[in-house]
Coordinates of C-alpha atoms in Angstrom, one line a residue:
M1 CA -34.6 107.1 131.4
E2 CA -31.0 107.9 132.6
Q3 CA -32.3 110.7 134.8
F4 CA -34.9 108.3 136.3
R5 CA -32.1 105.8 137.1
K6 CA -30.0 108.5 138.8
N7 CA -33.0 109.6 140.8
L8 CA -33.7 106.0 141.8
W9 CA -30.1 105.4 143.0
N10 CA -29.8 108.7 144.8
S11 CA -33.1 108.3 146.6
A12 CA -32.3 104.7 147.4
A13 CA -28.9 105.6 148.8
K14 CA -30.4 108.2 151.2
A15 CA -33.2 105.7 152.2
G16 CA -30.7 102.9 152.6
L17 CA -28.4 105.0 154.8
A18 CA -31.3 106.0 157.0
L19 CA -32.6 102.4 157.3
G20 CA -29.1 101.0 157.9
L21 CA -28.4 103.6 160.6
V22 CA -31.6 102.9 162.4
S23 CA -30.8 99.2 162.5
S24 CA -27.2 99.8 163.5
A25 CA -28.4 102.1 166.3
Y26 CA -30.6 99.3 167.5
L27 CA -27.6 96.9 167.5
F28 CA -25.6 99.2 169.8
I29 CA -28.5 100.2 172.1
N30 CA -29.5 96.6 172.5
Q31 CA -25.9 95.7 173.5
W32 CA -25.8 98.5 176.0
T33 CA -29.2 97.4 177.6
A34 CA -28.0 93.8 177.8
E35 CA -25.6 95.0 180.5
I36 CA -28.6 95.8 182.8
E37 CA -28.5 93.2 185.6
V38 CA -32.3 92.8 185.9
P39 CA -33.3 90.0 183.6
V40 CA -37.0 90.9 183.4
L41 CA -36.2 94.5 182.6
T42 CA -33.6 93.5 180.1
G43 CA -36.0 91.2 178.3
L44 CA -38.8 93.7 178.3
L45 CA -36.6 96.5 177.1
S46 CA -35.1 94.3 174.4
F47 CA -38.5 93.3 173.1
V48 CA -39.7 97.0 173.1
L49 CA -36.6 98.1 171.2
W50 CA -37.0 95.2 168.7
A51 CA -40.6 96.1 168.1
A52 CA -39.7 99.8 167.6
K53 CA -37.0 98.9 165.2
F54 CA -39.1 96.4 163.3
G55 CA -42.1 98.8 163.0
G56 CA -39.9 101.8 162.4
C57 CA -38.0 100.1 159.5
I58 CA -41.3 99.1 157.9
W59 CA -42.6 102.6 158.3
L60 CA -39.4 104.2 157.0
M61 CA -39.4 101.9 153.9
M62 CA -43.0 102.9 153.2
F63 CA -42.2 106.6 153.8
F64 CA -39.2 106.5 151.4
M65 CA -41.2 104.6 148.7
K66 CA -44.0 107.1 148.8
K67 CA -41.5 110.0 148.7
F68 CA -39.8 108.4 145.7
V69 CA -43.2 108.1 143.9
A70 CA -44.1 111.7 144.8
E71 CA -40.8 112.9 143.3
N72 CA -41.1 110.7 140.2
Q73 CA -44.7 111.1 138.9
D74 CA -44.2 108.5 136.1
A75 CA -43.2 105.8 138.6
V76 CA -45.3 102.6 138.6
N77 CA -45.4 99.7 141.0
S78 CA -42.4 97.9 139.4
D79 CA -40.3 101.1 139.7
T80 CA -41.3 101.3 143.4
F81 CA -40.3 97.7 143.9
R82 CA -37.0 98.3 142.1
F83 CA -36.4 101.3 144.4
G84 CA -37.2 99.1 147.4
V85 CA -34.7 96.4 146.3
V86 CA -31.9 98.9 145.8
T87 CA -32.7 100.5 149.2
A88 CA -32.7 97.0 150.8
L89 CA -29.3 96.3 149.3
L90 CA -27.7 99.5 150.3
S91 CA -29.2 99.4 153.9
A92 CA -28.0 95.8 154.2
F93 CA -24.5 97.0 153.3
V94 CA -24.6 99.7 155.9
Y95 CA -25.9 97.4 158.7
A96 CA -23.6 94.6 157.7
A97 CA -20.6 97.0 157.9
F98 CA -21.6 98.2 161.3
S99 CA -22.1 94.7 162.6
F100 CA -18.7 93.7 161.2
A101 CA -17.1 96.6 162.9
N102 CA -18.9 95.8 166.1
T103 CA -17.8 92.1 166.0
A104 CA -14.3 92.8 164.9
Y105 CA -13.4 95.9 166.9
F106 CA -16.0 97.5 169.2
S107 CA -17.3 94.4 171.1
A108 CA -14.6 91.8 170.2
D109 CA -13.6 91.3 173.8
M110 CA -17.2 90.9 175.0
I111 CA -17.9 88.4 172.2
A112 CA -14.8 86.5 173.0
E113 CA -15.7 86.3 176.7
N114 CA -19.2 85.0 175.8
M115 CA -17.8 82.4 173.5
D116 CA -15.3 81.3 176.2
T117 CA -18.1 81.0 178.7
V118 CA -20.1 78.8 176.2
M119 CA -17.0 76.7 175.4
Q120 CA -16.4 76.1 179.1
A121 CA -20.0 75.2 179.8
Y122 CA -20.2 72.8 176.9
S123 CA -16.6 71.5 176.8
Q124 CA -17.6 68.2 178.4
F125 CA -20.0 67.5 175.5
M126 CA -17.5 68.4 172.8
D127 CA -14.5 66.5 171.5
S128 CA -11.2 68.1 170.6
N129 CA -12.1 68.4 166.9
T130 CA -15.3 70.3 167.7
M131 CA -13.4 72.6 170.1
A132 CA -10.8 73.3 167.4
Q133 CA -13.5 74.1 164.9
M134 CA -15.2 76.4 167.3
D135 CA -11.9 78.2 167.8
K136 CA -11.4 78.5 164.0
M137 CA -14.9 79.8 163.7
M138 CA -14.2 82.5 166.3
T139 CA -11.4 83.9 164.1
K140 CA -13.9 84.3 161.2
M141 CA -16.8 85.6 163.3
P142 CA -16.6 89.2 161.8
Q143 CA -16.8 87.9 158.3
I144 CA -19.6 85.4 159.1
T145 CA -21.5 88.3 160.8
F146 CA -21.0 90.5 157.8
F147 CA -22.2 88.1 155.2
S148 CA -25.1 86.6 157.2
N149 CA -26.4 90.1 158.1
L150 CA -26.0 91.2 154.5
I151 CA -27.9 88.3 153.1
Y152 CA -30.6 88.4 155.8
C153 CA -31.2 92.1 155.6
F154 CA -31.3 92.1 151.8
I155 CA -33.8 89.2 151.7
F156 CA -36.0 90.9 154.4
G157 CA -35.9 94.2 152.6
T158 CA -36.7 92.6 149.2
I159 CA -39.7 90.8 150.6
L160 CA -40.9 94.0 152.4
S161 CA -40.4 95.9 149.1
L162 CA -42.5 93.4 147.2
I163 CA -45.3 93.7 149.8
L164 CA -45.3 97.5 150.0
S165 CA -44.8 98.2 146.3
R166 CA -48.1 96.5 145.4
N167 CA -50.0 99.6 146.7
I168 CA -47.4 102.3 146.1
P169 CA -48.4 104.2 144.0
N170 CA -52.0 103.7 144.7
K171 CA -53.9 102.2 141.8
D172 CA -56.9 104.1 140.6
P173 CA -59.6 101.6 139.5
F174 CA -61.4 104.3 137.6
A175 CA -58.4 105.6 135.7
N176 CA -59.6 104.3 132.4
Y177 CA -63.3 104.9 133.0
K178 CA -64.9 107.0 130.3
P179 CA -68.5 107.9 130.7
D180 CA -70.7 107.2 127.7
E181 CA -71.2 110.3 125.7
Q182 CA -74.7 110.8 124.5

């Protein structure tokens, strides 16, 4: 049992790292493509990238679940679900860490500029208290980004694991069938 648990965590760590890196790559590529000054092209490219990330993450989760079951012959559907939940947690940590670093360090200036633009555009509709709260929120944006992405990605991955684990490993409806011996 202890060896199975080690296999689960080792395999989930590799899968979580791969899923987290795919999502993080999407984050940075999408930011880079947002700088294209052709709105239609930007929107189309953004949608294509999102669809590729979404489908790719689902496919990767299924791939790693099947690989886990192939490496652990005694694994049942609940073990596959457990593997998926651990993978979701670890990939959520990887992606949340990259989004934190992006918000706090890599793109902090761009985010601040965008917030300043929004604040100027809506300043006539906000009172001084709302403006002060928005400024306070900006100082905590990296932490907000980290925890919101961590929670969202974990919930998404857990639901995906629940859906995929129902058929991984495949159930053999004739496994207990014994022909009548005559």
